[in-house]
Amino acid sequence: MRILMLRHGQTPSNVRGLLDTGAPGPGLTPLGQRQAEAVPQVLQDREVDAVVVSSLLRTSLTAAPLLHQRGMEKLIIPGLAEIEAGDLEMADDEPSQRTYIETAFAWSGGELHRSMPGGPDGRAFFSRFDQAIADIAASGWRSAVVVSHGAAIRTWSRSRVEGVDVDALTRHHFANTGALEMEGDPSTGWRLLDWTSDPIGGAELASEIAEDPTGEPA
């Protein structure tokens, strides 16, 4: 199976640097809407059997233009949601942002016992995200677009996808509508096919001003 994992479009909380991980979460900025509207054109020649989103509003809004073009309905899988910030929820200070992303990346390095302050540990995150991906793989689809979140995609793929450049994922910003494409299944493993840290619709859709803590380098 092939899965294109797409980060959602820009939100007001991304611009303000807020660790905003709760439900239902914010909508999209005008730039985020343009990022979402660029997706159908980029994927026009690709087979897409399903479009899967998390339970947070921003993923549904990002998927909407693609769903409209294809005449498809979305599937919501809550396990694809962003890593919960716990006590850091809605924080915008640099120490909190650093604690959040460094804790998440520590999980993908094997430190599953570490917990987000007042939030989940690595075992809890991988359990629900692994199950979400397994559910998609068990569907019988050959190809799916999965709209998820910056920290969640990077943390999961660093640990679960063969061929991912862990150092690059750590050092580089992962823009809104950045994407990772992989092939495989849960039993044999996942292999990286392609990766873009820029918006899938082109680097001109990247923001130069957003703080964006869940897409920032560690």
mmCIF file of N, CA and C in Angstrom, residues 64-134:
data_model
loop_
_atom_site.group_PDB
_atom_site.id
_atom_site.type_symbol
_atom_site.label_atom_id
_atom_site.label_comp_id
_atom_site.label_asym_id
_atom_site.label_seq_id
_atom_site.Cartn_x
_atom_site.Cartn_y
_atom_site.Cartn_z
ATOM 1 N N ALA A 64 -10.517 19.162 2.275
ATOM 2 C CA ALA A 64 -11.764 19.496 1.586
ATOM 3 C C ALA A 64 -11.605 19.740 0.085
ATOM 4 N N PRO A 65 -10.614 20.526 -0.382
ATOM 5 C CA PRO A 65 -10.505 20.723 -1.830
ATOM 6 C C PRO A 65 -10.239 19.431 -2.598
ATOM 7 N N LEU A 66 -9.414 18.549 -2.042
ATOM 8 C CA LEU A 66 -9.146 17.272 -2.699
ATOM 9 C C LEU A 66 -10.391 16.399 -2.716
ATOM 10 N N LEU A 67 -11.109 16.361 -1.614
ATOM 11 C CA LEU A 67 -12.347 15.581 -1.551
ATOM 12 C C LEU A 67 -13.366 16.090 -2.563
ATOM 13 N N HIS A 68 -13.470 17.414 -2.680
ATOM 14 C CA HIS A 68 -14.418 18.008 -3.627
ATOM 15 C C HIS A 68 -14.047 17.633 -5.061
ATOM 16 N N GLN A 69 -12.770 17.743 -5.390
ATOM 17 C CA GLN A 69 -12.340 17.429 -6.751
ATOM 18 C C GLN A 69 -12.608 15.968 -7.103
ATOM 19 N N ARG A 70 -12.404 15.084 -6.141
ATOM 20 C CA ARG A 70 -12.522 13.646 -6.393
ATOM 21 C C ARG A 70 -13.937 13.115 -6.170
ATOM 22 N N GLY A 71 -14.808 13.938 -5.586
ATOM 23 C CA GLY A 71 -16.144 13.460 -5.274
ATOM 24 C C GLY A 71 -16.139 12.376 -4.219
ATOM 25 N N MET A 72 -15.269 12.526 -3.227
ATOM 26 C CA MET A 72 -15.085 11.511 -2.198
ATOM 27 C C MET A 72 -15.533 12.029 -0.840
ATOM 28 N N GLU A 73 -15.735 11.111 0.086
ATOM 29 C CA GLU A 73 -16.018 11.439 1.479
ATOM 30 C C GLU A 73 -14.785 11.116 2.322
ATOM 31 N N LYS A 74 -14.555 11.912 3.334
ATOM 32 C CA LYS A 74 -13.405 11.682 4.214
ATOM 33 C C LYS A 74 -13.705 10.558 5.202
ATOM 34 N N LEU A 75 -12.645 9.942 5.685
ATOM 35 C CA LEU A 75 -12.711 9.006 6.801
ATOM 36 C C LEU A 75 -11.950 9.627 7.961
ATOM 37 N N ILE A 76 -12.573 9.709 9.129
ATOM 38 C CA ILE A 76 -11.934 10.287 10.308
ATOM 39 C C ILE A 76 -11.398 9.168 11.193
ATOM 40 N N ILE A 77 -10.105 9.236 11.498
ATOM 41 C CA ILE A 77 -9.479 8.315 12.450
ATOM 42 C C ILE A 77 -8.832 9.163 13.544
ATOM 43 N N PRO A 78 -9.411 9.186 14.741
ATOM 44 C CA PRO A 78 -8.899 10.057 15.808
ATOM 45 C C PRO A 78 -7.440 9.808 16.170
ATOM 46 N N GLY A 79 -6.959 8.581 15.976
ATOM 47 C CA GLY A 79 -5.577 8.264 16.340
ATOM 48 C C GLY A 79 -4.527 8.997 15.542
ATOM 49 N N LEU A 80 -4.923 9.683 14.469
ATOM 50 C CA LEU A 80 -3.994 10.464 13.652
ATOM 51 C C LEU A 80 -3.785 11.873 14.187
ATOM 52 N N ALA A 81 -4.389 12.205 15.326
ATOM 53 C CA ALA A 81 -4.327 13.565 15.864
ATOM 54 C C ALA A 81 -2.912 13.933 16.304
ATOM 55 N N GLU A 82 -2.720 15.214 16.519
ATOM 56 C CA GLU A 82 -1.422 15.729 16.955
ATOM 57 C C GLU A 82 -1.057 15.208 18.341
ATOM 58 N N ILE A 83 0.242 15.188 18.634
ATOM 59 C CA ILE A 83 0.726 14.805 19.960
ATOM 60 C C ILE A 83 0.191 15.807 20.978
ATOM 61 N N GLU A 84 -0.475 15.303 22.003
ATOM 62 C CA GLU A 84 -1.088 16.174 23.001
ATOM 63 C C GLU A 84 -0.014 16.917 23.792
ATOM 64 N N ALA A 85 -0.215 18.222 23.969
ATOM 65 C CA ALA A 85 0.780 19.052 24.653
ATOM 66 C C ALA A 85 0.669 18.997 26.169
ATOM 67 N N GLY A 86 -0.418 18.442 26.704
ATOM 68 C CA GLY A 86 -0.555 18.327 28.154
ATOM 69 C C GLY A 86 -0.543 19.683 28.838
ATOM 70 N N ASP A 87 0.332 19.833 29.833
ATOM 71 C CA ASP A 87 0.425 21.091 30.574
ATOM 72 C C ASP A 87 0.968 22.231 29.724
ATOM 73 N N LEU A 88 1.524 21.914 28.568
ATOM 74 C CA LEU A 88 2.072 22.938 27.674
ATOM 75 C C LEU A 88 1.025 23.475 26.701
ATOM 76 N N GLU A 89 -0.198 22.981 26.786
ATOM 77 C CA GLU A 89 -1.249 23.386 25.852
ATOM 78 C C GLU A 89 -1.421 24.900 25.835
ATOM 79 N N MET A 90 -1.381 25.461 24.620
ATOM 80 C CA MET A 90 -1.543 26.884 24.316
ATOM 81 C C MET A 90 -0.356 27.735 24.769
ATOM 82 N N ALA A 91 0.738 27.108 25.187
ATOM 83 C CA ALA A 91 1.944 27.869 25.518
ATOM 84 C C ALA A 91 2.571 28.411 24.238
ATOM 85 N N ASP A 92 3.208 29.581 24.350
ATOM 86 C CA ASP A 92 3.864 30.171 23.187
ATOM 87 C C ASP A 92 5.310 30.567 23.472
ATOM 88 N N ASP A 93 5.836 30.179 24.632
ATOM 89 C CA ASP A 93 7.204 30.549 24.986
ATOM 90 C C ASP A 93 8.193 29.515 24.449
ATOM 91 N N GLU A 94 9.404 29.961 24.187
ATOM 92 C CA GLU A 94 10.411 29.091 23.585
ATOM 93 C C GLU A 94 10.759 27.873 24.438
ATOM 94 N N PRO A 95 10.914 27.991 25.766
ATOM 95 C CA PRO A 95 11.209 26.785 26.551
ATOM 96 C C PRO A 95 10.123 25.715 26.430
ATOM 97 N N SER A 96 8.859 26.119 26.410
ATOM 98 C CA SER A 96 7.777 25.142 26.262
ATOM 99 C C SER A 96 7.800 24.503 24.881
ATOM 100 N N GLN A 97 8.027 25.312 23.862
ATOM 101 C CA GLN A 97 8.105 24.782 22.503
ATOM 102 C C GLN A 97 9.244 23.780 22.374
ATOM 103 N N ARG A 98 10.385 24.112 22.978
ATOM 104 C CA ARG A 98 11.543 23.221 22.914
ATOM 105 C C ARG A 98 11.270 21.917 23.667
ATOM 106 N N THR A 99 10.661 22.027 24.844
ATOM 107 C CA THR A 99 10.335 20.827 25.617
ATOM 108 C C THR A 99 9.414 19.912 24.828
ATOM 109 N N TYR A 100 8.433 20.503 24.163
ATOM 110 C CA TYR A 100 7.462 19.717 23.396
ATOM 111 C C TYR A 100 8.142 18.926 22.288
ATOM 112 N N ILE A 101 8.881 19.604 21.428
ATOM 113 C CA ILE A 101 9.429 18.911 20.262
ATOM 114 C C ILE A 101 10.571 17.986 20.656
ATOM 115 N N GLU A 102 11.365 18.352 21.662
ATOM 116 C CA GLU A 102 12.458 17.478 22.095
ATOM 117 C C GLU A 102 11.920 16.215 22.763
ATOM 118 N N THR A 103 10.822 16.331 23.501
ATOM 119 C CA THR A 103 10.202 15.146 24.095
ATOM 120 C C THR A 103 9.676 14.218 23.010
ATOM 121 N N ALA A 104 8.989 14.784 22.022
ATOM 122 C CA ALA A 104 8.448 13.968 20.933
ATOM 123 C C ALA A 104 9.559 13.255 20.170
ATOM 124 N N PHE A 105 10.628 13.972 19.860
ATOM 125 C CA PHE A 105 11.727 13.358 19.118
ATOM 126 C C PHE A 105 12.474 12.333 19.965
ATOM 127 N N ALA A 106 12.490 12.517 21.286
ATOM 128 C CA ALA A 106 13.104 11.511 22.164
ATOM 129 C C ALA A 106 12.354 10.188 22.070
ATOM 130 N N TRP A 107 11.044 10.250 21.912
ATOM 131 C CA TRP A 107 10.260 9.017 21.753
ATOM 132 C C TRP A 107 10.727 8.233 20.539
ATOM 133 N N SER A 108 10.919 8.930 19.424
ATOM 134 C CA SER A 108 11.320 8.221 18.209
ATOM 135 C C SER A 108 12.750 7.718 18.305
ATOM 136 N N GLY A 109 13.503 8.222 19.282
ATOM 137 C CA GLY A 109 14.834 7.706 19.547
ATOM 138 C C GLY A 109 14.848 6.570 20.547
ATOM 139 N N GLY A 110 13.660 6.151 20.999
ATOM 140 C CA GLY A 110 13.564 5.005 21.885
ATOM 141 C C GLY A 110 13.246 5.312 23.329
ATOM 142 N N GLU A 111 13.181 6.587 23.698
ATOM 143 C CA GLU A 111 12.913 6.958 25.091
ATOM 144 C C GLU A 111 11.403 7.023 25.330
ATOM 145 N N LEU A 112 10.761 5.884 25.233
ATOM 146 C CA LEU A 112 9.302 5.832 25.299
ATOM 147 C C LEU A 112 8.755 6.120 26.686
ATOM 148 N N HIS A 113 9.600 6.013 27.707
ATOM 149 C CA HIS A 113 9.148 6.263 29.074
ATOM 150 C C HIS A 113 8.951 7.743 29.352
ATOM 151 N N ARG A 114 9.583 8.599 28.550
ATOM 152 C CA ARG A 114 9.460 10.043 28.783
ATOM 153 C C ARG A 114 8.033 10.493 28.505
ATOM 154 N N SER A 115 7.564 11.405 29.334
ATOM 155 C CA SER A 115 6.199 11.923 29.180
ATOM 156 C C SER A 115 6.227 13.399 28.834
ATOM 157 N N MET A 116 5.277 13.811 28.011
ATOM 158 C CA MET A 116 5.017 15.223 27.846
ATOM 159 C C MET A 116 4.519 15.728 29.200
ATOM 160 N N PRO A 117 4.968 16.894 29.681
ATOM 161 C CA PRO A 117 4.492 17.370 30.986
ATOM 162 C C PRO A 117 2.965 17.380 31.053
ATOM 163 N N GLY A 118 2.408 16.588 31.959
ATOM 164 C CA GLY A 118 0.961 16.505 32.084
ATOM 165 C C GLY A 118 0.281 15.829 30.914
ATOM 166 N N GLY A 119 1.043 15.099 30.101
ATOM 167 C CA GLY A 119 0.487 14.492 28.899
ATOM 168 C C GLY A 119 0.967 13.069 28.707
ATOM 169 N N PRO A 120 0.877 12.562 27.483
ATOM 170 C CA PRO A 120 1.183 11.155 27.214
ATOM 171 C C PRO A 120 2.679 10.873 27.217
ATOM 172 N N ASP A 121 3.010 9.591 27.346
ATOM 173 C CA ASP A 121 4.383 9.165 27.112
ATOM 174 C C ASP A 121 4.484 8.587 25.705
ATOM 175 N N GLY A 122 5.683 8.164 25.329
ATOM 176 C CA GLY A 122 5.885 7.673 23.975
ATOM 177 C C GLY A 122 5.104 6.423 23.656
ATOM 178 N N ARG A 123 4.932 5.553 24.650
ATOM 179 C CA ARG A 123 4.170 4.326 24.412
ATOM 180 C C ARG A 123 2.734 4.640 24.013
ATOM 181 N N ALA A 124 2.134 5.613 24.694
ATOM 182 C CA ALA A 124 0.746 5.975 24.393
ATOM 183 C C ALA A 124 0.623 6.558 22.989
ATOM 184 N N PHE A 125 1.571 7.425 22.616
ATOM 185 C CA PHE A 125 1.501 8.017 21.278
ATOM 186 C C PHE A 125 1.642 6.957 20.196
ATOM 187 N N PHE A 126 2.690 6.139 20.286
ATOM 188 C CA PHE A 126 2.916 5.149 19.233
ATOM 189 C C PHE A 126 1.796 4.121 19.175
ATOM 190 N N SER A 127 1.217 3.788 20.305
ATOM 191 C CA SER A 127 0.115 2.830 20.314
ATOM 192 C C SER A 127 -1.053 3.322 19.480
ATOM 193 N N ARG A 128 -1.445 4.562 19.675
ATOM 194 C CA ARG A 128 -2.632 5.036 18.946
ATOM 195 C C ARG A 128 -2.303 5.383 17.493
ATOM 196 N N PHE A 129 -1.090 5.896 17.213
ATOM 197 C CA PHE A 129 -0.763 6.218 15.823
ATOM 198 C C PHE A 129 -0.495 4.943 15.027
ATOM 199 N N ASP A 130 0.196 3.968 15.626
ATOM 200 C CA ASP A 130 0.393 2.680 14.955
ATOM 201 C C ASP A 130 -0.950 2.042 14.600
ATOM 202 N N GLN A 131 -1.896 2.100 15.534
ATOM 203 C CA GLN A 131 -3.199 1.498 15.281
ATOM 204 C C GLN A 131 -3.929 2.218 14.158
ATOM 205 N N ALA A 132 -3.813 3.540 14.113
ATOM 206 C CA ALA A 132 -4.449 4.303 13.041
ATOM 207 C C ALA A 132 -3.907 3.886 11.676
ATOM 208 N N ILE A 133 -2.588 3.769 11.568
ATOM 209 C CA ILE A 133 -1.982 3.359 10.302
ATOM 210 C C ILE A 133 -2.349 1.918 9.969
ATOM 211 N N ALA A 134 -2.391 1.057 10.978
ATOM 212 C CA ALA A 134 -2.782 -0.339 10.747
ATOM 213 C C ALA A 134 -4.215 -0.434 10.237
#
